[in-house]
CSV table of C-alpha atoms in Angstrom, one decimal:
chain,number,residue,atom,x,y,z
A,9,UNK,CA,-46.0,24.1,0.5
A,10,UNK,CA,-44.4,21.0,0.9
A,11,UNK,CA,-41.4,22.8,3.1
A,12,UNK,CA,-44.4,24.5,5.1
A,13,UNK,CA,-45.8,21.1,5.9
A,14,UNK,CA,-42.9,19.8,7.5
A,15,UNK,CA,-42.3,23.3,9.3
A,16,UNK,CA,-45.9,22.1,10.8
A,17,UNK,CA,-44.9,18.5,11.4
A,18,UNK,CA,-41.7,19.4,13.3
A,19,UNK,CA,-43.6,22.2,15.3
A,20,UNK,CA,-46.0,19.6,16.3
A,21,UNK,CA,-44.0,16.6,16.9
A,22,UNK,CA,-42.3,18.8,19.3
A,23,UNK,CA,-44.9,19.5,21.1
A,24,UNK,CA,-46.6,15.6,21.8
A,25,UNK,CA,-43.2,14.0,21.9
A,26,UNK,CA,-43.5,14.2,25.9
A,27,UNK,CA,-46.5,11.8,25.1
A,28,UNK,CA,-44.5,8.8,24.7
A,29,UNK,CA,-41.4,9.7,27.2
A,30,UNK,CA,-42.6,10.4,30.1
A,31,UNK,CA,-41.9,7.5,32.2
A,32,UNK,CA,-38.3,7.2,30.9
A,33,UNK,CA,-37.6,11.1,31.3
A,34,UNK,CA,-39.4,11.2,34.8
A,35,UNK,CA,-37.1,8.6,36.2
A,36,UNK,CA,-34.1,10.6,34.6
A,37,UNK,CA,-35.2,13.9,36.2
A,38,UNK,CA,-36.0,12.1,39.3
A,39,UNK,CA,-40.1,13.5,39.6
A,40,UNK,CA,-43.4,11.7,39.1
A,41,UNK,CA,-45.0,11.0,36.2
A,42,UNK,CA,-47.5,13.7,36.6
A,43,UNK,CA,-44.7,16.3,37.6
A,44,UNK,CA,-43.3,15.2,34.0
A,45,UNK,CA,-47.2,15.5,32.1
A,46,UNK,CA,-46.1,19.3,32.9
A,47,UNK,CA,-43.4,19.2,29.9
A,48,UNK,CA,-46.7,18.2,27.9
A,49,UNK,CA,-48.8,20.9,29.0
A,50,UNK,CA,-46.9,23.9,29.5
A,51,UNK,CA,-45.7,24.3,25.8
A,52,UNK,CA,-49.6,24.8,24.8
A,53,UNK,CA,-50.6,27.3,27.2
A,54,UNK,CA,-46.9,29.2,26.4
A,55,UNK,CA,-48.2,29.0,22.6
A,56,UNK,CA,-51.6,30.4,23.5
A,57,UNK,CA,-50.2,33.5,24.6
A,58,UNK,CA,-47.2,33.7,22.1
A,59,UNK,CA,-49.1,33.5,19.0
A,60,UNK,CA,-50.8,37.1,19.1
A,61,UNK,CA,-47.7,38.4,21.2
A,62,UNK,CA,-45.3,37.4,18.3
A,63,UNK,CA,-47.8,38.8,15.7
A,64,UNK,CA,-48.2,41.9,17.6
A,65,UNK,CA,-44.1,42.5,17.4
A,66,UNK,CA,-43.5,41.1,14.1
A,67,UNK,CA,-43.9,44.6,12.5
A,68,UNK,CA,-42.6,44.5,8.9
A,69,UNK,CA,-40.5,41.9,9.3
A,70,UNK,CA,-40.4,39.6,6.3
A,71,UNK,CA,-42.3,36.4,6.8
A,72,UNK,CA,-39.8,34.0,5.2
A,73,UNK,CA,-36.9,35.6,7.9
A,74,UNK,CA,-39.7,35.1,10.9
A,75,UNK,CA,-40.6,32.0,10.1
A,76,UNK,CA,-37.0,30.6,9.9
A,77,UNK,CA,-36.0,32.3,12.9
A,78,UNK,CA,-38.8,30.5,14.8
A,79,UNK,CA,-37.8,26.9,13.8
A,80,UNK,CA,-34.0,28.4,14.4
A,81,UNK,CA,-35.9,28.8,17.9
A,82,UNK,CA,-37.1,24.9,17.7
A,83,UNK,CA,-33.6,24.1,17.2
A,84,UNK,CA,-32.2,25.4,20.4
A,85,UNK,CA,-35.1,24.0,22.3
A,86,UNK,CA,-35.3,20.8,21.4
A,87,UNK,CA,-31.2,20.7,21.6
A,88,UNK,CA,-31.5,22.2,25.5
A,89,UNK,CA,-34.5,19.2,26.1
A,90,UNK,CA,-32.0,16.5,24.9
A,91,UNK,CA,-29.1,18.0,26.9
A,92,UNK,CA,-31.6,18.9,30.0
A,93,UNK,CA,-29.0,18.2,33.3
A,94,UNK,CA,-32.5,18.7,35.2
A,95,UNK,CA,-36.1,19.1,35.3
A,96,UNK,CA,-36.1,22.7,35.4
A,97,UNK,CA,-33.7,23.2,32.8
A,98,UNK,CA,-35.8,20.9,30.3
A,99,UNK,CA,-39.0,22.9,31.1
A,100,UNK,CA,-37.1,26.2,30.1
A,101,UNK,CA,-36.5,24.5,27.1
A,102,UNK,CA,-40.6,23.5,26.8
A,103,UNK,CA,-41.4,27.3,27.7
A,104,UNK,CA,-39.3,27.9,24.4
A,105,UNK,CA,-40.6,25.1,22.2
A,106,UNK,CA,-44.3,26.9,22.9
A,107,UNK,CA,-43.2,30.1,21.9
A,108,UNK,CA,-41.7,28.5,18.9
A,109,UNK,CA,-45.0,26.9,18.3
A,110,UNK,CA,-47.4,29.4,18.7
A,111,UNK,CA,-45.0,31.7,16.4
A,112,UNK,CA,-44.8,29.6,13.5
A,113,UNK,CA,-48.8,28.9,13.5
A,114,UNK,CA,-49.7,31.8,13.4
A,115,UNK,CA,-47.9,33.0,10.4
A,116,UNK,CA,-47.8,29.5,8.5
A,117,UNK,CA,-51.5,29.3,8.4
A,118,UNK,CA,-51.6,32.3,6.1
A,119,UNK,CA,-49.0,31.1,3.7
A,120,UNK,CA,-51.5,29.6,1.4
A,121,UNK,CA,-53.1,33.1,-0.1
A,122,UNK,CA,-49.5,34.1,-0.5
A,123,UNK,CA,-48.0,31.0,-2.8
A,124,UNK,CA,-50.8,29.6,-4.5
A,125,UNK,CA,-53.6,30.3,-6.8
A,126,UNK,CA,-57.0,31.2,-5.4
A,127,UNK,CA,-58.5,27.8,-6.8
A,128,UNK,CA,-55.8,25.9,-4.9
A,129,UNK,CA,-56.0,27.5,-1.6
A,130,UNK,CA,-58.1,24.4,-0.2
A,131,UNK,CA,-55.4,22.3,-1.0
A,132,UNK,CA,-52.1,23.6,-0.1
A,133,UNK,CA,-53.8,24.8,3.2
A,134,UNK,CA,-55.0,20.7,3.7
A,135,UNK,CA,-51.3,20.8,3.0
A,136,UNK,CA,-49.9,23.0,5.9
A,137,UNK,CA,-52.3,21.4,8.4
A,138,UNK,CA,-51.7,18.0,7.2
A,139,UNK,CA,-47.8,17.9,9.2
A,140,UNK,CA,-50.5,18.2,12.1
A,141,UNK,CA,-52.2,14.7,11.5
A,142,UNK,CA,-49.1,13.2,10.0
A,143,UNK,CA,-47.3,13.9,13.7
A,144,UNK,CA,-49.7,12.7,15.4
A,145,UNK,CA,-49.7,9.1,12.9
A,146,UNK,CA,-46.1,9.3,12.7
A,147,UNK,CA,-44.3,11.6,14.6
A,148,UNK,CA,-44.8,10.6,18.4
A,149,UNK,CA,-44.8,6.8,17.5
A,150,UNK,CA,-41.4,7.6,15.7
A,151,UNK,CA,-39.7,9.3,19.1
A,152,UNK,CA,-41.0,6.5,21.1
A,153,UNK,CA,-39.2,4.0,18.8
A,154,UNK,CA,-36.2,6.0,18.7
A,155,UNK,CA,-36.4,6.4,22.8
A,156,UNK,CA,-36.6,2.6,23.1
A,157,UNK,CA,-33.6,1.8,20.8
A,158,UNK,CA,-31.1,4.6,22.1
A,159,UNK,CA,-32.2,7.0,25.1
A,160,UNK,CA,-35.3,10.2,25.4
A,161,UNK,CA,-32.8,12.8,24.9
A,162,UNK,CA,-32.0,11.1,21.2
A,163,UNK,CA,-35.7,11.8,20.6
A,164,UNK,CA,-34.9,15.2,21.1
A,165,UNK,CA,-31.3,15.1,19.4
A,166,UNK,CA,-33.4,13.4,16.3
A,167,UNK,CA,-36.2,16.4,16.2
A,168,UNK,CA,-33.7,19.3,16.7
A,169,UNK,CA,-31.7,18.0,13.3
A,170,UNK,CA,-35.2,18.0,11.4
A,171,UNK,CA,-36.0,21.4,12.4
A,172,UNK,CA,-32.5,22.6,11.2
A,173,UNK,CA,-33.1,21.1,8.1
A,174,UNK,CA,-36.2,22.6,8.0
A,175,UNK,CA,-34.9,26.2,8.9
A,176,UNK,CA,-32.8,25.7,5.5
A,177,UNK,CA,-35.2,24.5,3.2
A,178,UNK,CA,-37.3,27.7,4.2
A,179,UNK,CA,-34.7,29.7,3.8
A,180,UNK,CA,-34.1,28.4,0.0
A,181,UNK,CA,-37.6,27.2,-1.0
A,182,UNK,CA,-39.8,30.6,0.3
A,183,UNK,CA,-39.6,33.5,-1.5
A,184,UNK,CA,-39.3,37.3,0.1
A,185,UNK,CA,-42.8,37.7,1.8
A,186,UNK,CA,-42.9,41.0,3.5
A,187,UNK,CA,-45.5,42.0,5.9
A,188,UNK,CA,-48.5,43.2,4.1
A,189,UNK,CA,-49.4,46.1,6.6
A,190,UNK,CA,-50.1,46.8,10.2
A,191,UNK,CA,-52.2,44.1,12.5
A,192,UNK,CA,-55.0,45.4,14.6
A,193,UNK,CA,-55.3,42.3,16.6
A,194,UNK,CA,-57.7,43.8,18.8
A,195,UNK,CA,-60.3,44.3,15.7
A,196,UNK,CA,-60.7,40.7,15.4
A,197,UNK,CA,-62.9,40.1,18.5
A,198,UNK,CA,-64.7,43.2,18.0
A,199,UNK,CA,-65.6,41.7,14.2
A,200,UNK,CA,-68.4,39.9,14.8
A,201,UNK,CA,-67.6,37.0,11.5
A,202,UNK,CA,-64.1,36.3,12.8
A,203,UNK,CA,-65.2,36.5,16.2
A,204,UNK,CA,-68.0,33.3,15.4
A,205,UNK,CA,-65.1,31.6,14.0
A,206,UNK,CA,-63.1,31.8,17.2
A,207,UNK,CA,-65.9,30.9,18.9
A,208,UNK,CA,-67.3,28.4,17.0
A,209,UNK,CA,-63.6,26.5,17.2
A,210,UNK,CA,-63.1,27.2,20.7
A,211,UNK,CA,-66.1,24.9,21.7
A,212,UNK,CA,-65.4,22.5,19.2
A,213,UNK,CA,-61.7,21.9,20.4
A,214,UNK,CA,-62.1,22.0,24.3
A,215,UNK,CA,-65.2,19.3,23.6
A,216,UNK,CA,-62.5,16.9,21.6
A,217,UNK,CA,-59.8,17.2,23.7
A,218,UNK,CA,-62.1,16.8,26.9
A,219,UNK,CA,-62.7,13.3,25.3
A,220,UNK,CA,-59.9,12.7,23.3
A,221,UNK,CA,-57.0,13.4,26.1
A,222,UNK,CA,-58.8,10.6,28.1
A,223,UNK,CA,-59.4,7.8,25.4
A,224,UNK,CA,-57.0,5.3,26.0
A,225,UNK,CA,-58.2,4.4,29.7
A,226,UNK,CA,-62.0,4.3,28.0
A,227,UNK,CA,-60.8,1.8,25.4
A,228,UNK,CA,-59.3,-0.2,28.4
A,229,UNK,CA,-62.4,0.2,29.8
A,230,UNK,CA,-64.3,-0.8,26.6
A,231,UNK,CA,-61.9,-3.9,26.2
A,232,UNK,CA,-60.5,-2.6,22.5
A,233,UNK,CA,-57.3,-3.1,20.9
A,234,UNK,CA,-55.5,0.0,21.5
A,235,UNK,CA,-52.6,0.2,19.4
A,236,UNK,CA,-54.5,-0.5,16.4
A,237,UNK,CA,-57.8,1.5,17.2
A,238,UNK,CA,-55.3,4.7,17.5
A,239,UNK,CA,-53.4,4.1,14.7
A,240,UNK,CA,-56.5,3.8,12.5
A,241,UNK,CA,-57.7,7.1,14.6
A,242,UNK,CA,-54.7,8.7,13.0
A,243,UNK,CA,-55.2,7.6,9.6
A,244,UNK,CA,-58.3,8.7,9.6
A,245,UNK,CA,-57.6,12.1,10.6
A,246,UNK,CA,-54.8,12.4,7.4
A,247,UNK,CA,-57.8,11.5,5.4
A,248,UNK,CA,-60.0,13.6,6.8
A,249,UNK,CA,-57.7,16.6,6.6
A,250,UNK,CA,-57.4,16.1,2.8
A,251,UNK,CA,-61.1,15.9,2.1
A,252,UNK,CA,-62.1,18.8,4.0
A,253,UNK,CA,-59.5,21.0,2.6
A,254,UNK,CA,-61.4,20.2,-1.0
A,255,UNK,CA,-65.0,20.4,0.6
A,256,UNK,CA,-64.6,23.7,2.8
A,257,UNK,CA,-63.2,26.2,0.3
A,258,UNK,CA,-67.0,26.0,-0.8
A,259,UNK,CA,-68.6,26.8,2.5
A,260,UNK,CA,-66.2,26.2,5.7
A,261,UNK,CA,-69.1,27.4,8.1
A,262,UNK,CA,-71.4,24.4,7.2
A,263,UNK,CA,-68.2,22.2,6.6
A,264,UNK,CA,-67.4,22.4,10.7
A,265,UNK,CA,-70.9,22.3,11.3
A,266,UNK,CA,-71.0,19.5,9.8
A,267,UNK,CA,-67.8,17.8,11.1
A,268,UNK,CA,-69.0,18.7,14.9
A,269,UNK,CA,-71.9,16.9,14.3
A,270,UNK,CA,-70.1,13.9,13.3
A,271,UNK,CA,-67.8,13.9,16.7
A,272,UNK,CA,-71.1,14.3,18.4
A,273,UNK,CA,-72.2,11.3,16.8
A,274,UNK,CA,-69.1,9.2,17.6
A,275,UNK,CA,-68.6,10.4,21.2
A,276,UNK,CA,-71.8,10.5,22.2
A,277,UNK,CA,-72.5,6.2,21.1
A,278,UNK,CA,-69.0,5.3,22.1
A,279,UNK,CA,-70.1,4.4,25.4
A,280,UNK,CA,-73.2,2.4,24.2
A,281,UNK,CA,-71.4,0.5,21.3
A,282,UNK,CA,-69.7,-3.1,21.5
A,283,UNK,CA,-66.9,-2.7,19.8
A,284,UNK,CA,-66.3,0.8,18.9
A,285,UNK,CA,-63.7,0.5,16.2
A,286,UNK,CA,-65.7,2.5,13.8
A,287,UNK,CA,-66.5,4.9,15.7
A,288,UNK,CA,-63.1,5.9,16.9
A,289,UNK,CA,-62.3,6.2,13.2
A,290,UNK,CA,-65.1,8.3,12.4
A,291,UNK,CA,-64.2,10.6,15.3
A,292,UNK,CA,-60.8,10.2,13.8
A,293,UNK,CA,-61.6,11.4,10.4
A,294,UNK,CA,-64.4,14.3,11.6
A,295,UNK,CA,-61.9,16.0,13.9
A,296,UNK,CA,-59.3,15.5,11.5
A,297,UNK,CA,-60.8,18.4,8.8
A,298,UNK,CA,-61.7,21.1,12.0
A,299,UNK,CA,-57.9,22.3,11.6
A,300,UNK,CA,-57.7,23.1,7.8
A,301,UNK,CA,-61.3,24.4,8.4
A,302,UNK,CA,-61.1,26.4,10.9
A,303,UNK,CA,-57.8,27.9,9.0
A,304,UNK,CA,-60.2,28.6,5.7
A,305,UNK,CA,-63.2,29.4,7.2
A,306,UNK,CA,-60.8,32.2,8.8
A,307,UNK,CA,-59.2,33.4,5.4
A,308,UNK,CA,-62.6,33.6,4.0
A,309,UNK,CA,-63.8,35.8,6.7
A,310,UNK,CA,-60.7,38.0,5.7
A,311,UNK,CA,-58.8,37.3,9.1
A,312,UNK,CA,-55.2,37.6,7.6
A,313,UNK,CA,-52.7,37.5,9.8
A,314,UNK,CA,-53.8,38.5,12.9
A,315,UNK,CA,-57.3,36.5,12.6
A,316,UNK,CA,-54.9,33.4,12.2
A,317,UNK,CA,-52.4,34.7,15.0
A,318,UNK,CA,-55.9,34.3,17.5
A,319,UNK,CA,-57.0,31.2,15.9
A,320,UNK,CA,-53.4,29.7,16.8
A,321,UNK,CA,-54.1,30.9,20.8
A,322,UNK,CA,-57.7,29.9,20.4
A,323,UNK,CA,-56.6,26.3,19.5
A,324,UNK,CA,-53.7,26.0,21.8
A,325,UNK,CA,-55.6,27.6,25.1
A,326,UNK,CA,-58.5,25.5,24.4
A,327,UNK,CA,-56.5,22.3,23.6
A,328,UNK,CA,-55.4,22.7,27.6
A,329,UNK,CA,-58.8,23.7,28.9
A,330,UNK,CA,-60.4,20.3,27.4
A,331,UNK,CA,-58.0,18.4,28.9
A,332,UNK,CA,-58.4,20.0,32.4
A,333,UNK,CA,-62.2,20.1,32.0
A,334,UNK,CA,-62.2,16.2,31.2
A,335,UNK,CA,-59.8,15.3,33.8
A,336,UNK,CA,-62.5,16.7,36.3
A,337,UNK,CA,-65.5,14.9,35.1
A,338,UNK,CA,-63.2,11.6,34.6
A,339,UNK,CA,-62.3,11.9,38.2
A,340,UNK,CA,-65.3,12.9,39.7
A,341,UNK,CA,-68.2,11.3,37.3
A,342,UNK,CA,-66.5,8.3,35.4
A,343,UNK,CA,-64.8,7.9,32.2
A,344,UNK,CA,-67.8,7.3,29.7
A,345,UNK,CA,-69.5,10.7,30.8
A,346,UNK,CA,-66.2,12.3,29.6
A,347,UNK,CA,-67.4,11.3,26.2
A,348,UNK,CA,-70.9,12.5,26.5
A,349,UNK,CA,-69.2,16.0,27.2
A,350,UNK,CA,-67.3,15.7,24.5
A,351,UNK,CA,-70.5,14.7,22.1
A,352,UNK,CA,-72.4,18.0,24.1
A,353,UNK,CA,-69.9,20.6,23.2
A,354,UNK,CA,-69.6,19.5,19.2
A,355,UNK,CA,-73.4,20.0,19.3
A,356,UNK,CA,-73.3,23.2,21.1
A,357,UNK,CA,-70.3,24.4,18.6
A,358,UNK,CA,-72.8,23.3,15.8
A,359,UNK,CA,-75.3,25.2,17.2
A,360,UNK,CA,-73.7,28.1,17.4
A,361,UNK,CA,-72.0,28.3,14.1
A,362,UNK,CA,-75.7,27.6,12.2
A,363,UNK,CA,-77.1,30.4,14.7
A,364,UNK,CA,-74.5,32.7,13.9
A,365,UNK,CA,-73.7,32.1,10.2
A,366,UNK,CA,-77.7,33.3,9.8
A,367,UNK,CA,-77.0,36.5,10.7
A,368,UNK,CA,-74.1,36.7,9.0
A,369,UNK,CA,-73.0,37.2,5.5
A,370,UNK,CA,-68.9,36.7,5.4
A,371,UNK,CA,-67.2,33.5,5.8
A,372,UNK,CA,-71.0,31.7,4.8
């Protein structure tokens, strides 16, 4: 599990490192900021659409072989970003890093129910989606340090070593873990209990990123210590991945219920509070548990492989649609009111799941 985690950590790490580079690797490339936000963006909508592609052609390959030969994949990509002669040649290289991404998700995810007991599937799933929270503490602080002392394309250099190393601890640590039988990936919208938890996560995700992609010009705004306020974000969301993955193996429906109420709570009084500190930790600990959630609340409903493979997409595609969706309302209605969207959607994602989970049985 522990090998899996940092499989999760590198594949995400990957994907935000953009966040802290983009001024230095826009003047390299010679194009605007925003021109470089597109190294940021494009890897998530590529993931969106790999992650049920790559499931759907997997076949009975073995998993341990797949999964190595997608952070073999991370290797080349983040090697061709750090050796990029030009803009278009590092976002060939970000095209790859999503397939890479959305690949490895949507197999990892199911690991879990493979390697571990039934009793300690909460946990070693927390486990899996903990490299997500840890990357986002550690990982992208980590490049940015590394681009400051040396040069961006180090940060790159630094990442593609990791997910070598990575390649070869899967390799050794993972046991043979053939494919268990054909995926119908169609069947999974058409089943109403896996088709709620799409759903349900869908609404919850595009309503945090909405907010979340826009919080550091609201805490300008608001006057609060950034650095520290996000760091503490972070934390919270390492905690909060841990404690959900021991509270939602009971119930995982009322679990993200309950956790999109709480991001209601904090977006929706951020702009009224003082000094909102707290609340940005409580946002940072509620939407820290929607991952490993989301990921049980799925393997309860009997998803498998191909539920996960569509969770994966879910996440990814929504992941860009909250940030577009935000960017509208911060541009066109002010920065605050980006928050009160946010706080709407949790409540409407809540909503739904309570609706739904009456009329259903699996997954409750």
């Amino acid at each position: 599990m522990v090998t899996v985690s940092v499989g999760t950590f590198t594949v995400v790490t990957s994907e935000m490192l953009p966040v802290g580079l983009l001024t230095p690797m826009g003047a390299a490339m010679d194009v605007s900021d925003g021109t470089a936000g597109l190294t940021m963006s494009a890897p998530g909508l590529v993931a969106a659409i790999a992650a049920p592609a790559i499931a759907a052609g997997a076949g009975r390959v073995d998993r341990r072989t797949l999964l190595s030969g997608l952070m073999a994949l991370m290797v080349v990509a983040n090697l061709a970003a750090a050796l990029a002669p030009g803009f278009w040649v590092l976002m060939a290289a970000r095209v790859v890093t999503g397939v890479g991404i959305g690949g490895f998700w949507a197999f990892a995810g199911t690991l879990a129910v493979r390697l571990v007991p039934h009793a300690s599937v909460g946990r070693a799933t927390a486990m899996i989606a903990g490299g997500v929270s840890v990357a986002s503490v550690a990982g992208v602080p980590a490049g940015t340090l590394i681009a400051s002392m040396a040069d961006w394309r180090w940060a790159f250099g630094v990442i593609a070593l990791l997910a070598l190393a990575v390649m070869v601890a899967l390799l050794i640590a993972l046991p043979p873990l053939p494919a268990t039988g054909a995926l119908r990936l169609g069947g999974v919208w058409r089943d109403p209990a896996l088709r709620g938890v799409l759903i349900t996560t869908g609404l919850l995700v595009i309503g945090h990123f909405a907010a979340y992609t826009y919080v550091r010009p609201f805490l300008e705004l608001s006057g609060a210590a950034i650095g520290l306020t996000l760091l503490v974000y972070g934390l919270g969301g390492v905690a909060g991945n841990f404690a959900s993955g021991w509270l939602a193996p009971r119930n995982p429906r009322l679990t993200l219920i309950g956790l999109g109420v709480l991001i209601a709570v904090a977006t929706l009084t951020l702009p009224l509070a003082g000094d909102p500190f707290l609340l940005v930790v409580l946002w940072g600990v509620s939407y820290g548990g929607v991952s490993v959630t989301a990921q049980l609340w799925m393997i309860k409903s009997n998803g498998g492989e191909a539920g996960m493979a569509w969770l994966s997409s879910v996440f990814n595609a929504t992941i860009a649609t909250g940030a577009l969706i935000g960017g509208q309302v911060v541009d066109h209605v002010s920065i605050p009111a980006v928050m009160w969207l946010g706080a709407a959607l949790a409540l409407v994602s809540a909503a739904f799941a309570g609706k739904w989970g009456r009329s259903t049985t699996t997954g409750s």
